[in-house]
Every structure is written in structure tokens, then in C-alpha cells.
Short mmCIF file of N, CA, C and O in Angstrom, two decimals:
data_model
loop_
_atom_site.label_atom_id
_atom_site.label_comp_id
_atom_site.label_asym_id
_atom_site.label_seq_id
_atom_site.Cartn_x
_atom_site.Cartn_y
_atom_site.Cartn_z
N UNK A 34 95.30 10.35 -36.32
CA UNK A 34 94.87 8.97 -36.39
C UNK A 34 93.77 8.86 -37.43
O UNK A 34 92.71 9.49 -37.38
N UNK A 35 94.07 8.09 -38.28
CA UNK A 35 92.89 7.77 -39.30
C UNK A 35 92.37 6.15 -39.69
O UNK A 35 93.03 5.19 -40.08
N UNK A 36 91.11 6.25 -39.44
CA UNK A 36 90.04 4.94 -39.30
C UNK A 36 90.36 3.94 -40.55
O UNK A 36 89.86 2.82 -40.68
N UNK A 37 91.41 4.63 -41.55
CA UNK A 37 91.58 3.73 -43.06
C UNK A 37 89.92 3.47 -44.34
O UNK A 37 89.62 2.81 -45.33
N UNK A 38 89.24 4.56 -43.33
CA UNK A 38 87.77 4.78 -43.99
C UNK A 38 87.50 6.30 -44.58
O UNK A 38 87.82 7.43 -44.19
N UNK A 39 86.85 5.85 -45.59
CA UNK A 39 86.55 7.36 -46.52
C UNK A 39 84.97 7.68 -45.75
O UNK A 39 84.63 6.93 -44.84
N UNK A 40 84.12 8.74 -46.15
CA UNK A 40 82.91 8.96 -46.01
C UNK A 40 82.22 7.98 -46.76
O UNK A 40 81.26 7.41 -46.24
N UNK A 41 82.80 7.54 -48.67
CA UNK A 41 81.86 6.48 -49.13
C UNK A 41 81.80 5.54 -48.58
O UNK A 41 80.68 5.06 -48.77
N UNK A 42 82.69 4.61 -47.60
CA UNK A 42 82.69 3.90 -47.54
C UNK A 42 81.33 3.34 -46.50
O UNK A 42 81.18 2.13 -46.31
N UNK A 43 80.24 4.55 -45.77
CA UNK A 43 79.80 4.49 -44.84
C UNK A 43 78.57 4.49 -45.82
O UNK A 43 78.53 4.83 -47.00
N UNK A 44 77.26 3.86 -44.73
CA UNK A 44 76.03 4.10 -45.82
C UNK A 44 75.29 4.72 -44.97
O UNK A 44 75.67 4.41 -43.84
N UNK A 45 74.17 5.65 -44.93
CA UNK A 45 73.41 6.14 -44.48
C UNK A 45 72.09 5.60 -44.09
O UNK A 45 71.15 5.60 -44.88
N UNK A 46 72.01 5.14 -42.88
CA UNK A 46 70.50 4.37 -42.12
C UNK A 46 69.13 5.03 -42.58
O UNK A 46 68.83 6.11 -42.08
N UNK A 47 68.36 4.49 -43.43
CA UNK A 47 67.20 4.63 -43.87
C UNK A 47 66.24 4.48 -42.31
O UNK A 47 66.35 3.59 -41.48
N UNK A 48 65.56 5.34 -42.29
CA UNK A 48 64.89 5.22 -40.91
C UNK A 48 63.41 5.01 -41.38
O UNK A 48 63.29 5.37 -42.55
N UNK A 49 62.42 4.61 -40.92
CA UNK A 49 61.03 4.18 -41.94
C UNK A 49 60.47 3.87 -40.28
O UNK A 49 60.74 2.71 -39.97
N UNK A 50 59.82 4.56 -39.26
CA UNK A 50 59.07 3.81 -38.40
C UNK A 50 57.61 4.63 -38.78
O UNK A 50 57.28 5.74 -39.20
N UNK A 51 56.87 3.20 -38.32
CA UNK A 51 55.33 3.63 -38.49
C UNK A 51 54.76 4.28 -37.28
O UNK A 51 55.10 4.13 -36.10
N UNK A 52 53.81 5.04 -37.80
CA UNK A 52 53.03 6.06 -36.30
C UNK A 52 51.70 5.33 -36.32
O UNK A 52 51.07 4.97 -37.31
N UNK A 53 51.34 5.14 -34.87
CA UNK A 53 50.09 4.65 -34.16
C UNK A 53 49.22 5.81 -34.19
O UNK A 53 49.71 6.88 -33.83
N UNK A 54 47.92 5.77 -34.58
CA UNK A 54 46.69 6.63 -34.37
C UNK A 54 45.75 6.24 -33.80
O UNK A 54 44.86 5.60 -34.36
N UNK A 55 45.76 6.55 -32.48
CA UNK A 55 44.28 5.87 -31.20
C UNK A 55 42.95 6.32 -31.93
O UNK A 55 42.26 7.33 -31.76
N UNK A 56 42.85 5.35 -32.71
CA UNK A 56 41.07 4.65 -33.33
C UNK A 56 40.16 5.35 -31.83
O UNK A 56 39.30 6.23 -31.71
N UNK A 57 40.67 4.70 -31.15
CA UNK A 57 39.56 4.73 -29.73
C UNK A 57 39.36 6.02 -29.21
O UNK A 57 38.25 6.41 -28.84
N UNK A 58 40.41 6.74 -29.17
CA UNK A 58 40.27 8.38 -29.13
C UNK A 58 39.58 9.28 -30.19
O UNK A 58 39.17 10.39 -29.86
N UNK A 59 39.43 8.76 -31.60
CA UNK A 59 39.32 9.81 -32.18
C UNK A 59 37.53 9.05 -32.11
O UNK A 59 36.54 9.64 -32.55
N UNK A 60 37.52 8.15 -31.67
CA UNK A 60 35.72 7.80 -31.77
C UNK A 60 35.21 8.72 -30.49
O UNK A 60 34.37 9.60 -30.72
N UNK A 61 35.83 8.49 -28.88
CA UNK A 61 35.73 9.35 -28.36
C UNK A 61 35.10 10.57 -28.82
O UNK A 61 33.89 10.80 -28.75
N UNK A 62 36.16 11.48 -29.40
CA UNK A 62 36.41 12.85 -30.27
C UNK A 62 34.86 12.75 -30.25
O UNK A 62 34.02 13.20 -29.48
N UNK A 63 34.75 11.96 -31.43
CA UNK A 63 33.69 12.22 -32.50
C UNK A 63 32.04 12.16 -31.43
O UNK A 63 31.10 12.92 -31.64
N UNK A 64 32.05 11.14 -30.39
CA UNK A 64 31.19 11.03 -29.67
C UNK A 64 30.95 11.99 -28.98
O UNK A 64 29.81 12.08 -28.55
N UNK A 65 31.81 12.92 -28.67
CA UNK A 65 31.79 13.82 -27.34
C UNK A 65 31.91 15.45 -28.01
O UNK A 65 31.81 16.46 -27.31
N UNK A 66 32.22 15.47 -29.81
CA UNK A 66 31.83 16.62 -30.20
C UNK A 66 30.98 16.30 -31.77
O UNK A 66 30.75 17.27 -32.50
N UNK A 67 30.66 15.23 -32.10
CA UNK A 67 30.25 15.07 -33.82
C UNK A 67 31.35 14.76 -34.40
O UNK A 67 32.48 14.79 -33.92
N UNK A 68 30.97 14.43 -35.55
CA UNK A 68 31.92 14.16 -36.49
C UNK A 68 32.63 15.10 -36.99
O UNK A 68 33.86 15.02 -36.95
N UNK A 69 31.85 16.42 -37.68
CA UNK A 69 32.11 17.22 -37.99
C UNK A 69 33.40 18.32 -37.23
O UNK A 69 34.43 18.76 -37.75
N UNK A 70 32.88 18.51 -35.92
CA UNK A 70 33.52 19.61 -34.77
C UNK A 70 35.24 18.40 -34.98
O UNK A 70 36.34 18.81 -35.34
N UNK A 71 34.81 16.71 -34.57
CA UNK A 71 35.90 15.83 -34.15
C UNK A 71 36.83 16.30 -35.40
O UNK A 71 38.02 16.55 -35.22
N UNK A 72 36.18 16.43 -36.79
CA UNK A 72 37.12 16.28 -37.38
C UNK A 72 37.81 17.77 -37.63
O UNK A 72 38.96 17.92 -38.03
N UNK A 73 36.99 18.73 -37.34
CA UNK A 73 38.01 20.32 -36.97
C UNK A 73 38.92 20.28 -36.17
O UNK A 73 39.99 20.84 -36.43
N UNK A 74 38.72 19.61 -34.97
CA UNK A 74 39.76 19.47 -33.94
C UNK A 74 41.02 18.71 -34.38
O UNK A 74 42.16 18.98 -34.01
N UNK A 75 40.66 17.66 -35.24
CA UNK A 75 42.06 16.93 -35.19
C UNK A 75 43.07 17.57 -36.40
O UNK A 75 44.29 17.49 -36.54
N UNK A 76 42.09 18.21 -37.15
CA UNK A 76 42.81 18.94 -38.32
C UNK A 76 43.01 20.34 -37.44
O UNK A 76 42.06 20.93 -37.96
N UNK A 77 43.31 20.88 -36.91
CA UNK A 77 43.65 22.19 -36.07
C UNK A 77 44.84 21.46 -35.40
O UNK A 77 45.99 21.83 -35.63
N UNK A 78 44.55 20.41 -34.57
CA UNK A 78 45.17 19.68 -34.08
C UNK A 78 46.94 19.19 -34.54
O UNK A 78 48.02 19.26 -33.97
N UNK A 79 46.35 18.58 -36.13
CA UNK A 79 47.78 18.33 -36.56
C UNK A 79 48.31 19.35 -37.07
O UNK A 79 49.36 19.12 -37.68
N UNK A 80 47.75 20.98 -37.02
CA UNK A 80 48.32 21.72 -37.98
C UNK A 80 49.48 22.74 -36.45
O UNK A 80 50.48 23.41 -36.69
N UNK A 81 48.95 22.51 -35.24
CA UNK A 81 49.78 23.01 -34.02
C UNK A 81 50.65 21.83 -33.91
O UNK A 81 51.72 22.30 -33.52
N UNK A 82 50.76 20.69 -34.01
CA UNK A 82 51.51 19.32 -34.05
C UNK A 82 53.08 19.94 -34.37
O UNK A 82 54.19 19.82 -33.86
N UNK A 83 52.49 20.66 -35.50
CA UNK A 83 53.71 20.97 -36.61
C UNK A 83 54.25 22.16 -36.46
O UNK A 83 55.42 22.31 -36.80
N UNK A 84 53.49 23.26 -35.90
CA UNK A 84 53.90 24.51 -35.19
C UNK A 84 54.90 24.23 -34.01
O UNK A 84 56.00 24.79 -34.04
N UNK A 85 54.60 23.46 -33.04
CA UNK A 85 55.18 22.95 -31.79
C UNK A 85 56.42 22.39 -32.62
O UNK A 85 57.34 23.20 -32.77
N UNK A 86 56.56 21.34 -33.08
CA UNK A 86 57.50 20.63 -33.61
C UNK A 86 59.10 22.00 -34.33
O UNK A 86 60.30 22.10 -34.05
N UNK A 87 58.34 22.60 -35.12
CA UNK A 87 59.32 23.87 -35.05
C UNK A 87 59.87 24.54 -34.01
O UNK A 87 61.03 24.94 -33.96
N UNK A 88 59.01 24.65 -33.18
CA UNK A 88 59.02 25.64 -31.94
C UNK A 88 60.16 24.90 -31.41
O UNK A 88 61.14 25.49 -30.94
N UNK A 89 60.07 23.39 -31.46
CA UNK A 89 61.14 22.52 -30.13
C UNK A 89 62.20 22.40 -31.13
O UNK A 89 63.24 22.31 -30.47
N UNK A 90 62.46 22.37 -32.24
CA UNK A 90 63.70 22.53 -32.99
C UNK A 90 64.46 23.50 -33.05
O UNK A 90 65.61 23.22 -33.37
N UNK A 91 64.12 25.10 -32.78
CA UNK A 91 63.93 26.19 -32.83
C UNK A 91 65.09 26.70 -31.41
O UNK A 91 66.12 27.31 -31.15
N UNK A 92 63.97 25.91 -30.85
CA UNK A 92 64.54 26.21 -29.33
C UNK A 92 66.13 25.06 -28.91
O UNK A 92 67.11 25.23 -28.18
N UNK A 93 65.76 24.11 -29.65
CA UNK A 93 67.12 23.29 -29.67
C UNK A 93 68.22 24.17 -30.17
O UNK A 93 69.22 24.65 -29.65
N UNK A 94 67.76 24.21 -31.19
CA UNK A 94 69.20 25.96 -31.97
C UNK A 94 70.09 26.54 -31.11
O UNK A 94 71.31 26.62 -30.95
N UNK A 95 68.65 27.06 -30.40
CA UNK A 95 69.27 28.34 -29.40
C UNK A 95 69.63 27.35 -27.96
O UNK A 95 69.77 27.89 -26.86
N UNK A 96 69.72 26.25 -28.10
CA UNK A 96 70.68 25.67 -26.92
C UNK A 96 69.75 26.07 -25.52
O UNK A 96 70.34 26.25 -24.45
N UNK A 97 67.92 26.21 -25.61
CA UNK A 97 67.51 27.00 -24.49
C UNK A 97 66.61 25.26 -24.17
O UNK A 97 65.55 25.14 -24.80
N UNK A 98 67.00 24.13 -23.33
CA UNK A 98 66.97 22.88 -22.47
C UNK A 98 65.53 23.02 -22.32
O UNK A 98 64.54 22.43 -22.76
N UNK A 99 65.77 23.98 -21.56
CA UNK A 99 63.86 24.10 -20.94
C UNK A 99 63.18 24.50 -21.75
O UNK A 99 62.08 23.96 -21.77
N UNK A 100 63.34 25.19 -22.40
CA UNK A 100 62.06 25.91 -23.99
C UNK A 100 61.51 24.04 -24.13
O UNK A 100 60.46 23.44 -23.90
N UNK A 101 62.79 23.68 -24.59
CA UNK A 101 62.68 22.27 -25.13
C UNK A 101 61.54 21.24 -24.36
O UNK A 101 60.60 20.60 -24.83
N UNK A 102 61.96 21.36 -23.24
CA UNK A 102 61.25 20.40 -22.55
C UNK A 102 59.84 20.58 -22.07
O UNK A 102 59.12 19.77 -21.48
N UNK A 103 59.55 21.99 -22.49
CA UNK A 103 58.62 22.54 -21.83
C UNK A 103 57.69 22.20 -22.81
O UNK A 103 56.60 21.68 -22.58
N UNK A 104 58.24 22.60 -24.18
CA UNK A 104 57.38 22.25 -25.55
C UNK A 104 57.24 20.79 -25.64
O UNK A 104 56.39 20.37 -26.42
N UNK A 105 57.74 20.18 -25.17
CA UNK A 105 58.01 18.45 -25.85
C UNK A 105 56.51 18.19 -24.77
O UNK A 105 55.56 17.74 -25.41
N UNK A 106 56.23 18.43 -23.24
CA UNK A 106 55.27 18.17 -22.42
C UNK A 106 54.37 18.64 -23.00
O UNK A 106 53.27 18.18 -22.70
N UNK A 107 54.40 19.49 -23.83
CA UNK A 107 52.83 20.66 -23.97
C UNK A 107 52.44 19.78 -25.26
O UNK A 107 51.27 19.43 -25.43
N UNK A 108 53.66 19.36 -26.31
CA UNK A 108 53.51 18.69 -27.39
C UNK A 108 52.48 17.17 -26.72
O UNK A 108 51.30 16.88 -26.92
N UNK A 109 53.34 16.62 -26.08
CA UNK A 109 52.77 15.43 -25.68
C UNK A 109 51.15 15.29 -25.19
O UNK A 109 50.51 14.29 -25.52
N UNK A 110 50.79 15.96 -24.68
CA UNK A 110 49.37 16.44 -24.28
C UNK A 110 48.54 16.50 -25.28
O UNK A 110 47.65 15.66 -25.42
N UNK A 111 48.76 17.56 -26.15
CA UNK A 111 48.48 18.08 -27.58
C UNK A 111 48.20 16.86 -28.04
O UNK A 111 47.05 16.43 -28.07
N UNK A 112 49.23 16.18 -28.44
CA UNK A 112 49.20 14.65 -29.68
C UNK A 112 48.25 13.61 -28.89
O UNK A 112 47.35 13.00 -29.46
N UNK A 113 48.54 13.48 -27.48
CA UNK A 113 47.34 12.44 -26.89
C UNK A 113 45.87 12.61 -26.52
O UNK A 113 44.98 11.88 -26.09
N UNK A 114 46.04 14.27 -26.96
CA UNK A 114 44.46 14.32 -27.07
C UNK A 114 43.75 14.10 -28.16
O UNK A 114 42.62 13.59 -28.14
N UNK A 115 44.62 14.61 -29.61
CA UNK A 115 44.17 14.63 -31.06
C UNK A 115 44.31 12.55 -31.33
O UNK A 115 44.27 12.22 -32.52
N UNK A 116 44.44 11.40 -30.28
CA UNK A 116 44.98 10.62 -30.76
C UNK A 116 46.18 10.01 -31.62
O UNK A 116 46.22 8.84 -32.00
N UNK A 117 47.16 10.97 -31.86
CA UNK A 117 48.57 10.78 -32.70
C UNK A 117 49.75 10.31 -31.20
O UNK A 117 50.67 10.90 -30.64
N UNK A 118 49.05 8.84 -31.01
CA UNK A 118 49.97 8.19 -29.66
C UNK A 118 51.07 8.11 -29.88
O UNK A 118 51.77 8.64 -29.02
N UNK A 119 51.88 7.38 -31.17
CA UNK A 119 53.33 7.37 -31.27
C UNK A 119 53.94 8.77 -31.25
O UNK A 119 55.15 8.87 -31.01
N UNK A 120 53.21 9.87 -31.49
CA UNK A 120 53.79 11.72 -31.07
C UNK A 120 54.07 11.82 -29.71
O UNK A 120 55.04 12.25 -29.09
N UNK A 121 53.11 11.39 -29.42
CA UNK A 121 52.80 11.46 -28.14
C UNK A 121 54.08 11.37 -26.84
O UNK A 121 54.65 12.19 -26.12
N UNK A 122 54.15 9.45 -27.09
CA UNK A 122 54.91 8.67 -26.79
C UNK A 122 56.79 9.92 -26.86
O UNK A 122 57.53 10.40 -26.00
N UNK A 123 56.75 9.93 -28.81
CA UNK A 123 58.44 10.24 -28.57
C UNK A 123 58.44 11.88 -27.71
O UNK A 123 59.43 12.22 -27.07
N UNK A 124 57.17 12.80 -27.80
CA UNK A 124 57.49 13.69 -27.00
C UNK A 124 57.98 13.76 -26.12
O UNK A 124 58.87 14.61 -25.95
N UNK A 125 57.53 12.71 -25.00
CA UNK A 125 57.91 12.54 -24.10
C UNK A 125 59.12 12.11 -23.52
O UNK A 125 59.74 12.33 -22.49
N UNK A 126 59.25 11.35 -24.63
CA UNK A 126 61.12 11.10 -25.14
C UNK A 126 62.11 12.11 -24.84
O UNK A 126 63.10 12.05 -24.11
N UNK A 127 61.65 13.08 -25.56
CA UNK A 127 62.02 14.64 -26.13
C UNK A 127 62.39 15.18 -24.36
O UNK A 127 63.54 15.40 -23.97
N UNK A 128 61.27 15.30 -23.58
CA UNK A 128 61.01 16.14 -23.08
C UNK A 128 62.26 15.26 -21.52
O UNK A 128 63.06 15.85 -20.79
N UNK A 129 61.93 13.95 -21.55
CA UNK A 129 62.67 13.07 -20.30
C UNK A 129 64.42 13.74 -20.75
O UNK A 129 65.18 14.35 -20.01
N UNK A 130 64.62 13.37 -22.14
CA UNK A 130 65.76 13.57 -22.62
C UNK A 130 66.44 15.05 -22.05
O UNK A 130 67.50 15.17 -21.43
N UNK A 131 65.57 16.05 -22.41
CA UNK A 131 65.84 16.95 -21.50
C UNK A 131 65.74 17.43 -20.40
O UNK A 131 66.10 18.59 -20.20
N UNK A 132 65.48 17.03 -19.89
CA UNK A 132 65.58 16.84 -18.36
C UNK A 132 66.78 16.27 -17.68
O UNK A 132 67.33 16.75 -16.69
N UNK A 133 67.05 15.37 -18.23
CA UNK A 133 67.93 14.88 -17.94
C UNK A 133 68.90 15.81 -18.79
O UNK A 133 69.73 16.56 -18.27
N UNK A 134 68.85 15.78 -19.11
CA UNK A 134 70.78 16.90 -19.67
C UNK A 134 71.74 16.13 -20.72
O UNK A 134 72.91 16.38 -21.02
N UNK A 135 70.69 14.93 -21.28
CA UNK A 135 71.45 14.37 -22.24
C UNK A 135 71.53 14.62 -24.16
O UNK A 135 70.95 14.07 -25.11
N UNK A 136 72.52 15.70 -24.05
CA UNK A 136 72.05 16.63 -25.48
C UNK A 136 72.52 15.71 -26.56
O UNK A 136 71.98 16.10 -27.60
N UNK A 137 73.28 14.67 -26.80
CA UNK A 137 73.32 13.59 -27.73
C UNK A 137 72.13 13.07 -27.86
O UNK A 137 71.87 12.99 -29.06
N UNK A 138 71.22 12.64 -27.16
CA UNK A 138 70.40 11.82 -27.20
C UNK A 138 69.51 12.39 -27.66
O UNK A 138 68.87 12.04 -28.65
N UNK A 139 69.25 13.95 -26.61
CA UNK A 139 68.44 15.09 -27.00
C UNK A 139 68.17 15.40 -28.49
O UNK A 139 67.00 15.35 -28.89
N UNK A 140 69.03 15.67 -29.23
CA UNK A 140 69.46 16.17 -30.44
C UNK A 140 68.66 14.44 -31.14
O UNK A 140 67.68 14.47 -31.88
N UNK A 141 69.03 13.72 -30.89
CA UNK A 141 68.50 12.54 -31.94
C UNK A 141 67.39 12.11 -31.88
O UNK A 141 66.97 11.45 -32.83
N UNK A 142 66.47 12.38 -30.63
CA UNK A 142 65.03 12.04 -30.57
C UNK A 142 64.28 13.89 -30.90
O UNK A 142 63.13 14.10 -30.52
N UNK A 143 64.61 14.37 -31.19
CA UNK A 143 64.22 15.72 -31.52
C UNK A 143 64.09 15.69 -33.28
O UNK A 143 63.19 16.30 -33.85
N UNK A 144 65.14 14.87 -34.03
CA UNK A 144 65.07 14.41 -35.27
C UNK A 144 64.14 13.72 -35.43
O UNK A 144 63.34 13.97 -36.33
N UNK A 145 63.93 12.30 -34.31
CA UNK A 145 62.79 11.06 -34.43
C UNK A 145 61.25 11.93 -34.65
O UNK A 145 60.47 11.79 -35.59
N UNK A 146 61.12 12.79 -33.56
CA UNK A 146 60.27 14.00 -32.91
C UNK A 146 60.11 14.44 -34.55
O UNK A 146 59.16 13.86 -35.09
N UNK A 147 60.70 15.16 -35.24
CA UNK A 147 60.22 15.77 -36.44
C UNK A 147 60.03 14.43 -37.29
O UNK A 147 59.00 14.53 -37.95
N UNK A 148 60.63 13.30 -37.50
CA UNK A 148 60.30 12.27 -38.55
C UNK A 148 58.72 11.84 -38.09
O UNK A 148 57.71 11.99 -38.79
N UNK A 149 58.77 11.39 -36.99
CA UNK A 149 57.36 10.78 -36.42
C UNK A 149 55.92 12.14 -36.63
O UNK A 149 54.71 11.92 -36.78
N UNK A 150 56.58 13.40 -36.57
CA UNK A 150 55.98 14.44 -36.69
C UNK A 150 54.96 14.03 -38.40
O UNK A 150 53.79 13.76 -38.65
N UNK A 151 55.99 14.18 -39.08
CA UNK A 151 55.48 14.16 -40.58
C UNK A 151 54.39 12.92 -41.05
O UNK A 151 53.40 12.97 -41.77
N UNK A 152 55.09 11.65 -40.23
CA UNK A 152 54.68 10.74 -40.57
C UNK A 152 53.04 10.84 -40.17
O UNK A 152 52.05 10.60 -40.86
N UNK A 153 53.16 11.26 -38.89
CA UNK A 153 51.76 11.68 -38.18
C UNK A 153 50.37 12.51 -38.94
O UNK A 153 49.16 12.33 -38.75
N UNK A 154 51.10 13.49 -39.88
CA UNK A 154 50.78 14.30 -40.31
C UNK A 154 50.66 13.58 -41.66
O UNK A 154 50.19 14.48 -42.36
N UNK A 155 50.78 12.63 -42.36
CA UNK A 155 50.35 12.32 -43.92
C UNK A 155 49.41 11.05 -43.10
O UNK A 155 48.22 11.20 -43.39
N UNK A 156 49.58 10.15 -42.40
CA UNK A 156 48.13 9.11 -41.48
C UNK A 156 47.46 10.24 -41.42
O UNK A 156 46.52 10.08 -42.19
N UNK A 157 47.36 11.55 -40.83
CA UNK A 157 45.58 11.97 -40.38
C UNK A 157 45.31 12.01 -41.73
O UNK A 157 44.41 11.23 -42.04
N UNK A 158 45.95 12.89 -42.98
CA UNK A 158 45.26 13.26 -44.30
C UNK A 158 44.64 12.06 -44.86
O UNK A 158 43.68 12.12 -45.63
N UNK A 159 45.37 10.65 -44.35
CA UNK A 159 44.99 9.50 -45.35
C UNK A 159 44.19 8.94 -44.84
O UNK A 159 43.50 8.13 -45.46
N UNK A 160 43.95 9.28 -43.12
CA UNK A 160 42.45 8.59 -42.97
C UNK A 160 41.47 9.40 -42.82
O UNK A 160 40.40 9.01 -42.36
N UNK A 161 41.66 10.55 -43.14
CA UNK A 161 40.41 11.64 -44.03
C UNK A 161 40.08 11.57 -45.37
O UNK A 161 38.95 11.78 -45.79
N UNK A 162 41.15 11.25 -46.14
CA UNK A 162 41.20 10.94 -47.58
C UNK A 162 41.82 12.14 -48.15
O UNK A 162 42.01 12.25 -49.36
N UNK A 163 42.14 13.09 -47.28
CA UNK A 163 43.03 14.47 -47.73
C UNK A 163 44.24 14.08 -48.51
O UNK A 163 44.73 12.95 -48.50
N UNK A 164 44.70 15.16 -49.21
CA UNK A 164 46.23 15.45 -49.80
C UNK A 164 46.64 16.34 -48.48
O UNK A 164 46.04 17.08 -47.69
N UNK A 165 47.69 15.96 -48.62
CA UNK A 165 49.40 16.85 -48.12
C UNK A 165 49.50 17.94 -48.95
O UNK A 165 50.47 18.69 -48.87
#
């Protein structure tokens, strides 16, 4: 059976969502260790963001559910402490998704999970004034 459709004929969904950074947390941060310490933490912070984020792709590979879910909770923690809420948020995505046993869904918020990842990760540099 054939759809009477080629591959060109299909276009590829540009995905572009913006990531939230809790202002109110990272003043926290800064109140409860300096500016200085706040801003070690969140830069340590996004640099395990991105370690984890491998780790749960990694573990998606190897088809191991719970690695997954286990990392997506530990992720989620991680991102809502450094303030990176929209990480936060799809971790948890990540992590419900597996739990539940839904590996379509799994597999596509694990993509969102690395897009929202990056995005997360060029907001902290730009409201430090860092390069990538």
C-alpha cells in the first residue's frame, strides 16, 4: 500500500520553544551563597545539566526504562535548584513518560529533554554575558 507521497513531499517541523529561568531562584542562590559562590553553582550546575542529559539518552539506547527515569527525577531536582524551570518541568515529562511505559512518547520528550537542554544552556551564558 502506498500513501501516493514521496519523502519531498513532507516538510520537516521547525521546533523553536523558549526556556524559563527562575529570576527568583537564582536571587535566592545569590542571597544564600554571594554572587560569586551563586554564580559557581549555576555554572557547575549547567555543565551536570548536560552530563545527565547524555546519561538519559544513553540509557534510552540501551532500552534500560528505569536508568531513564531515574535520571530524568535526579535531572529534575538538579535544574530546579540551578533555576532552569522549563528543564525542570520537561524532566519530569521524561521521567512520568517512563513510568508509565510509553516509549513513543518516551523517545520524543527525551528529544524535547535534549532541545530544552541546549536552549537552557546558551540563556545561562547570555545572562552571564558568556560565549558557548
Amino acid at each position: 500500500m502506498t500513501w501516493g507521497k514521496s519523502v519531498e513531499d513532507f516538510s520537516m517541523l521547525e521546533i523553536d520553544e523558549g526556556v524559563h529561568i527562575d529570576h527568583t531562584r537564582l536571587a535566592e542562590l545569590s542571597a544564600q551563597l554571594g554572587p560569586a559562590a551563586a554564580e559557581d553553582v549555576m555554572c557547575r550546575g549547567v555543565e551536570e545539566v548536560s552530563i545527565q542529559i547524555c546519561k538519559i539518552e544513553a540509557a534510552l539506547r540501551r532500552a534500560d526504562i528505569y536508568e531513564v527515569a531515574k535520571l530524568a527525577r535526579g535531572l529534575m531536582c538538579m535544574a530546579d535548584t540551578v533555576g532552569l524551570a522549563t528543564l525542570a518541568r520537561v524532566a519530569g515529562d521524561v521521567a512520568n513518560c517512563a513510568s508509565f511505559g510509553d516509549h513513543v512518547a518516551l523517545a520524543a520528550t527525551v528529544r524535547r529533554l535534549g532541545r530544552i537542554g541546549d536552549g537552557s544552556v546558551v540563556a545561562v551564558w547570555d545572562l552571564h554575558g558568556m560565549s558557548v
